[in-house]
């Protein structure tokens, strides 16, 4: 599914990956097979990617259920409202019926390892999002403690911008900023420990929160290959880039062909699409112990 097109339902928002429909009192989130890199959506879909993202997020929502409230009502398409039933086969496995939350205008990023834009900033200034770190760290090194590094939420086609905690507090208010910081660090810690038991390092990840009647909820996706860096623990070696189970493979390909990271996107060769799909499936199987069909892996 490249794009959800349910004409008798009200389209609320079409994001880089998810199409969101507004029902009476809920939202229906449909994960497409679109993939973005450097905030640009590629023209080619990654088959089954939306199902993989949905199943991983549901796994984490379930694992974290006792620690933090989330917006999920059900992911069983048979329990969706009547207006959804004619699309039930298309929705199965790649959608969630959720509470209608007001998203916070800040993305909550937690970094446990020095990678990506954090590594680039550290090389220049010895800081990550303005947070001073010890000298002499190397690329992909584990940080002594995970750090909270929020960012702005950019419109489609624009780039998110890293901001300081004080800037986030200026946007959200100090009390809310402290709450989402503490919750983000707690969720990351739990996810990191659970993933480690399955041989995966979660190097960093991004969370989103929203409010319903002043209640803070974890929303959108949770620790997926789209929102996180996943590294195989067996191959981990600090001092350079790592093998990954996320879309870093796609980013590396786009960097290798010297694409300027602005629209339009280049055409993706079939082998890049296939290899990206394989990495997403491996992340699903390792993290959840289940295959794309939902059955336990032997």
Coordinates of C-alpha atoms in Angstrom, one line a residue:
X1 CA 0.0 0.0 0.0
X2 CA 1.6 3.2 -1.1
X3 CA -1.3 5.4 -0.2
X4 CA -4.5 4.7 1.8
X5 CA -7.5 5.9 -0.2
X6 CA -10.7 5.4 1.8
X7 CA -13.0 8.0 0.1
X8 CA -16.0 7.7 2.4
X9 CA -13.8 8.4 5.5
X10 CA -12.5 11.9 6.4
X11 CA -8.7 12.2 5.8
X12 CA -7.3 14.0 8.8
X13 CA -3.6 14.0 7.9
X14 CA -1.3 12.4 5.4
X15 CA 2.2 12.1 6.9
X16 CA 5.5 10.8 5.5
X17 CA 4.4 7.2 6.2
X18 CA 1.0 7.2 7.9
X19 CA -2.4 8.2 6.7
X20 CA -4.7 9.3 9.5
X21 CA -8.5 9.2 9.2
X22 CA -10.9 11.0 11.6
X23 CA -13.9 9.1 12.8
X24 CA -16.5 10.3 15.3
X25 CA -14.4 10.1 18.5
X26 CA -11.3 8.3 17.4
X27 CA -8.6 8.4 14.8
X28 CA -7.7 5.5 12.4
X29 CA -3.9 5.4 11.8
X30 CA -3.0 3.5 8.7
X31 CA 0.7 2.7 8.1
X32 CA 1.6 2.7 4.4
X33 CA 4.6 1.1 2.8
X34 CA 6.1 4.5 2.0
X35 CA 9.6 5.2 3.2
X36 CA 11.3 8.5 3.8
X37 CA 15.0 9.4 4.1
X38 CA 16.4 12.8 5.1
X39 CA 12.8 13.9 5.4
X40 CA 12.0 13.1 1.7
X41 CA 9.5 10.4 0.8
X42 CA 10.9 7.9 -1.8
X43 CA 8.8 7.0 -4.9
X44 CA 9.1 3.3 -4.4
X45 CA 7.3 1.5 -1.5
X46 CA 9.0 -1.1 0.7
X47 CA 6.5 -4.0 0.6
X48 CA 4.9 -4.9 4.0
X49 CA 6.7 -2.1 5.7
X50 CA 3.5 -0.6 7.1
X51 CA 2.6 -4.0 8.6
X52 CA 6.0 -4.4 10.1
X53 CA 6.0 -0.9 11.7
X54 CA 2.5 -1.5 13.1
X55 CA 3.4 -4.9 14.6
X56 CA 6.5 -3.6 16.2
X57 CA 4.7 -0.6 17.7
X58 CA 2.0 -2.8 19.1
X59 CA 4.6 -5.1 20.6
X60 CA 6.1 -2.1 22.5
X61 CA 2.8 -0.6 23.5
X62 CA 1.9 -4.0 25.0
X63 CA 5.3 -4.4 26.7
X64 CA 5.1 -0.8 28.2
X65 CA 1.4 -1.0 29.1
X66 CA 2.0 -1.0 32.9
X67 CA 4.5 1.9 32.7
X68 CA 3.0 4.5 30.5
X69 CA -0.5 5.2 29.0
X70 CA -0.9 5.1 25.2
X71 CA -3.5 6.0 22.7
X72 CA -4.3 2.6 21.3
X73 CA -7.9 1.4 21.5
X74 CA -7.6 -1.7 19.3
X75 CA -5.8 -3.0 16.3
X76 CA -8.4 -5.7 15.5
X77 CA -10.0 -4.4 12.2
X78 CA -13.1 -6.5 13.0
X79 CA -13.7 -4.2 16.0
X80 CA -13.4 -1.0 14.0
X81 CA -16.5 1.2 13.4
X82 CA -18.9 0.1 10.6
X83 CA -17.5 2.7 8.2
X84 CA -14.2 0.8 8.2
X85 CA -15.5 -2.6 7.6
X86 CA -15.5 -2.5 3.8
X87 CA -11.8 -1.9 4.0
X88 CA -11.1 -4.5 6.6
X89 CA -8.7 -6.6 4.5
X90 CA -6.6 -3.6 3.6
X91 CA -6.5 -2.4 7.2
X92 CA -5.7 -5.7 8.8
X93 CA -2.2 -5.7 10.3
X94 CA -1.3 -2.2 9.3
X95 CA -3.7 0.0 11.3
X96 CA -4.7 1.1 14.8
X97 CA -7.8 2.7 16.1
X98 CA -6.6 5.3 18.7
X99 CA -7.8 8.0 21.0
X100 CA -7.8 11.4 19.5
X101 CA -4.9 13.1 21.2
X102 CA -3.5 16.6 20.8
X103 CA 0.2 16.0 19.8
X104 CA 2.9 17.9 21.6
X105 CA 4.9 20.1 19.1
X106 CA 8.2 18.6 20.2
X107 CA 9.7 15.2 19.3
X108 CA 11.4 13.5 22.2
X109 CA 14.7 11.9 21.2
X110 CA 16.8 9.7 23.5
X111 CA 20.4 8.9 22.6
X112 CA 22.2 6.0 24.3
X113 CA 25.1 5.9 21.8
X114 CA 27.0 8.5 19.8
X115 CA 25.7 8.3 16.2
X116 CA 24.1 10.3 13.4
X117 CA 23.7 14.0 13.9
X118 CA 24.9 13.6 17.5
X119 CA 28.2 12.3 16.4
X120 CA 28.6 15.1 13.8
X121 CA 28.0 17.8 16.4
X122 CA 30.3 16.1 18.9
X123 CA 33.1 16.0 16.4
X124 CA 32.8 19.8 15.9
X125 CA 32.1 21.0 19.5
X126 CA 32.3 18.1 22.0
X127 CA 28.5 18.5 22.6
X128 CA 25.3 16.8 21.5
X129 CA 22.4 19.3 21.3
X130 CA 24.4 21.6 23.5
X131 CA 25.0 18.9 26.2
X132 CA 28.8 18.7 26.9
X133 CA 30.2 15.1 26.7
X134 CA 33.6 13.8 27.8
X135 CA 36.4 14.3 25.4
X136 CA 37.8 11.4 23.4
X137 CA 34.6 9.5 22.6
X138 CA 34.5 7.7 19.2
X139 CA 31.7 7.1 16.8
X140 CA 29.0 4.7 18.0
X141 CA 30.4 4.7 21.5
X142 CA 27.9 3.9 24.3
X143 CA 27.2 7.0 26.5
X144 CA 27.7 6.8 30.2
X145 CA 24.0 7.7 30.6
X146 CA 21.3 8.1 27.9
X147 CA 20.6 11.8 27.1
X148 CA 17.4 13.5 26.2
X149 CA 17.7 15.6 23.0
X150 CA 14.4 17.0 21.8
X151 CA 13.8 18.5 18.4
X152 CA 11.2 20.6 16.6
X153 CA 8.5 18.9 14.4
X154 CA 9.1 19.9 10.9
X155 CA 6.5 20.1 8.2
X156 CA 6.7 17.6 5.4
X157 CA 9.8 18.2 3.2
X158 CA 11.5 20.2 6.0
X159 CA 14.1 19.0 8.4
X160 CA 13.6 18.7 12.1
X161 CA 15.9 20.9 14.2
X162 CA 17.6 19.8 17.4
X163 CA 16.8 22.1 20.3
X164 CA 18.0 22.3 23.9
X165 CA 15.9 21.2 26.9
X166 CA 15.4 24.9 27.8
X167 CA 14.0 25.6 24.4
X168 CA 11.7 22.6 24.7
X169 CA 10.5 23.9 28.1
X170 CA 9.8 27.2 26.5
X171 CA 7.5 25.5 24.0
X172 CA 5.9 23.0 26.3
X173 CA 6.2 24.6 29.7
X174 CA 8.7 23.4 32.3
X175 CA 6.4 20.8 34.0
X176 CA 5.4 19.1 30.7
X177 CA 8.9 19.2 29.4
X178 CA 10.2 17.5 32.5
X179 CA 7.5 14.9 32.4
X180 CA 8.2 13.9 28.7
X181 CA 11.9 13.9 29.4
X182 CA 11.6 11.6 32.3
X183 CA 9.1 9.3 30.5
X184 CA 11.3 9.2 27.4
X185 CA 14.3 8.2 29.3
X186 CA 12.3 5.5 31.2
X187 CA 10.7 4.1 28.1
X188 CA 14.1 4.0 26.3
X189 CA 15.7 2.2 29.2
X190 CA 13.0 -0.5 29.3
X191 CA 13.1 -0.9 25.5
X192 CA 16.9 -1.0 25.5
X193 CA 17.0 -3.7 28.1
X194 CA 14.3 -5.9 26.4
X195 CA 15.9 -5.5 23.0
X196 CA 19.3 -6.5 24.4
X197 CA 17.9 -9.8 25.5
X198 CA 17.2 -10.4 21.8
X199 CA 20.6 -9.3 20.6
X200 CA 19.6 -5.8 19.4
X201 CA 21.2 -2.5 20.5
X202 CA 18.7 0.4 20.4
X203 CA 21.3 3.2 19.8
X204 CA 18.7 6.0 19.8
X205 CA 15.0 6.5 19.3
X206 CA 12.3 9.1 18.9
X207 CA 9.0 9.3 20.8
X208 CA 5.9 11.4 20.4
X209 CA 3.4 12.3 23.1
X210 CA 0.0 13.8 23.1
X211 CA -2.7 14.8 25.5
X212 CA -6.3 13.8 26.0
X213 CA -8.2 15.7 28.8
X214 CA -4.8 16.8 30.2
X215 CA -3.6 13.2 30.4
X216 CA -0.2 12.6 28.8
X217 CA -0.2 9.6 26.4
X218 CA 2.5 7.9 24.3
X219 CA 1.3 8.1 20.7
X220 CA 2.2 7.4 17.0
X221 CA 5.0 4.7 16.8
X222 CA 7.4 3.2 19.3
X223 CA 10.9 2.0 18.8
X224 CA 10.5 1.0 15.1
X225 CA 13.1 0.9 12.4
X226 CA 11.7 4.2 11.2
X227 CA 12.1 6.0 14.5
X228 CA 15.3 4.3 15.9
X229 CA 18.7 3.0 15.2
X230 CA 18.9 -0.8 15.7
X231 CA 22.3 -2.5 15.7
X232 CA 23.1 -6.2 16.0
X233 CA 24.9 -6.7 19.3
X234 CA 27.0 -9.5 17.9
X235 CA 28.6 -7.1 15.4
X236 CA 28.9 -4.0 17.6
X237 CA 32.3 -2.4 17.4
X238 CA 32.6 1.3 18.5
X239 CA 34.9 3.5 16.4
X240 CA 32.8 3.8 13.2
X241 CA 29.4 3.2 11.6
X242 CA 27.5 0.0 12.6
X243 CA 25.5 -2.6 10.7
X244 CA 21.8 -1.9 11.2
X245 CA 18.3 -3.3 11.1
X246 CA 16.8 0.1 10.2
X247 CA 16.7 2.4 7.3
X248 CA 20.3 3.4 7.7
X249 CA 21.0 1.0 4.8
X250 CA 18.8 3.2 2.6
X251 CA 20.4 6.4 3.9
X252 CA 23.9 4.9 3.2
X253 CA 22.8 4.1 -0.4
X254 CA 21.5 7.6 -1.0
X255 CA 24.7 9.1 0.4
X256 CA 26.8 6.9 -1.8
X257 CA 25.1 8.1 -5.0
X258 CA 25.6 11.7 -3.8
X259 CA 21.9 12.6 -3.8
X260 CA 21.6 16.2 -2.4
X261 CA 18.9 15.1 0.1
X262 CA 16.3 17.4 -1.4
X263 CA 13.3 16.5 -3.6
X264 CA 12.8 14.9 -6.0
X265 CA 14.0 11.6 -4.7
X266 CA 16.1 9.3 -6.9
X267 CA 14.7 6.0 -8.2
X268 CA 15.6 3.1 -5.9
X269 CA 17.0 0.0 -7.5
X270 CA 15.1 -3.3 -6.8
X271 CA 18.0 -4.7 -4.7
X272 CA 17.9 -1.6 -2.4
X273 CA 14.1 -2.1 -1.9
X274 CA 14.5 -5.8 -1.3
X275 CA 17.4 -5.4 1.1
X276 CA 15.6 -2.7 3.1
X277 CA 12.6 -4.9 3.4
X278 CA 14.7 -7.8 4.6
X279 CA 16.3 -5.6 7.3
X280 CA 12.8 -4.5 8.5
X281 CA 11.6 -8.1 8.7
X282 CA 14.7 -9.1 10.6
X283 CA 14.0 -6.3 13.1
X284 CA 10.4 -7.5 13.6
X285 CA 11.4 -11.1 14.0
X286 CA 14.2 -10.4 16.5
X287 CA 12.3 -7.9 18.6
X288 CA 9.0 -9.7 18.8
X289 CA 9.9 -13.4 18.2
X290 CA 7.1 -13.4 15.6
X291 CA 7.1 -13.4 11.8
X292 CA 5.1 -11.1 9.5
X293 CA 2.2 -13.5 9.7
X294 CA 2.1 -13.1 13.5
X295 CA 3.1 -16.7 14.2
X296 CA 6.0 -17.4 16.6
X297 CA 9.3 -18.1 14.9
X298 CA 10.5 -21.7 15.4

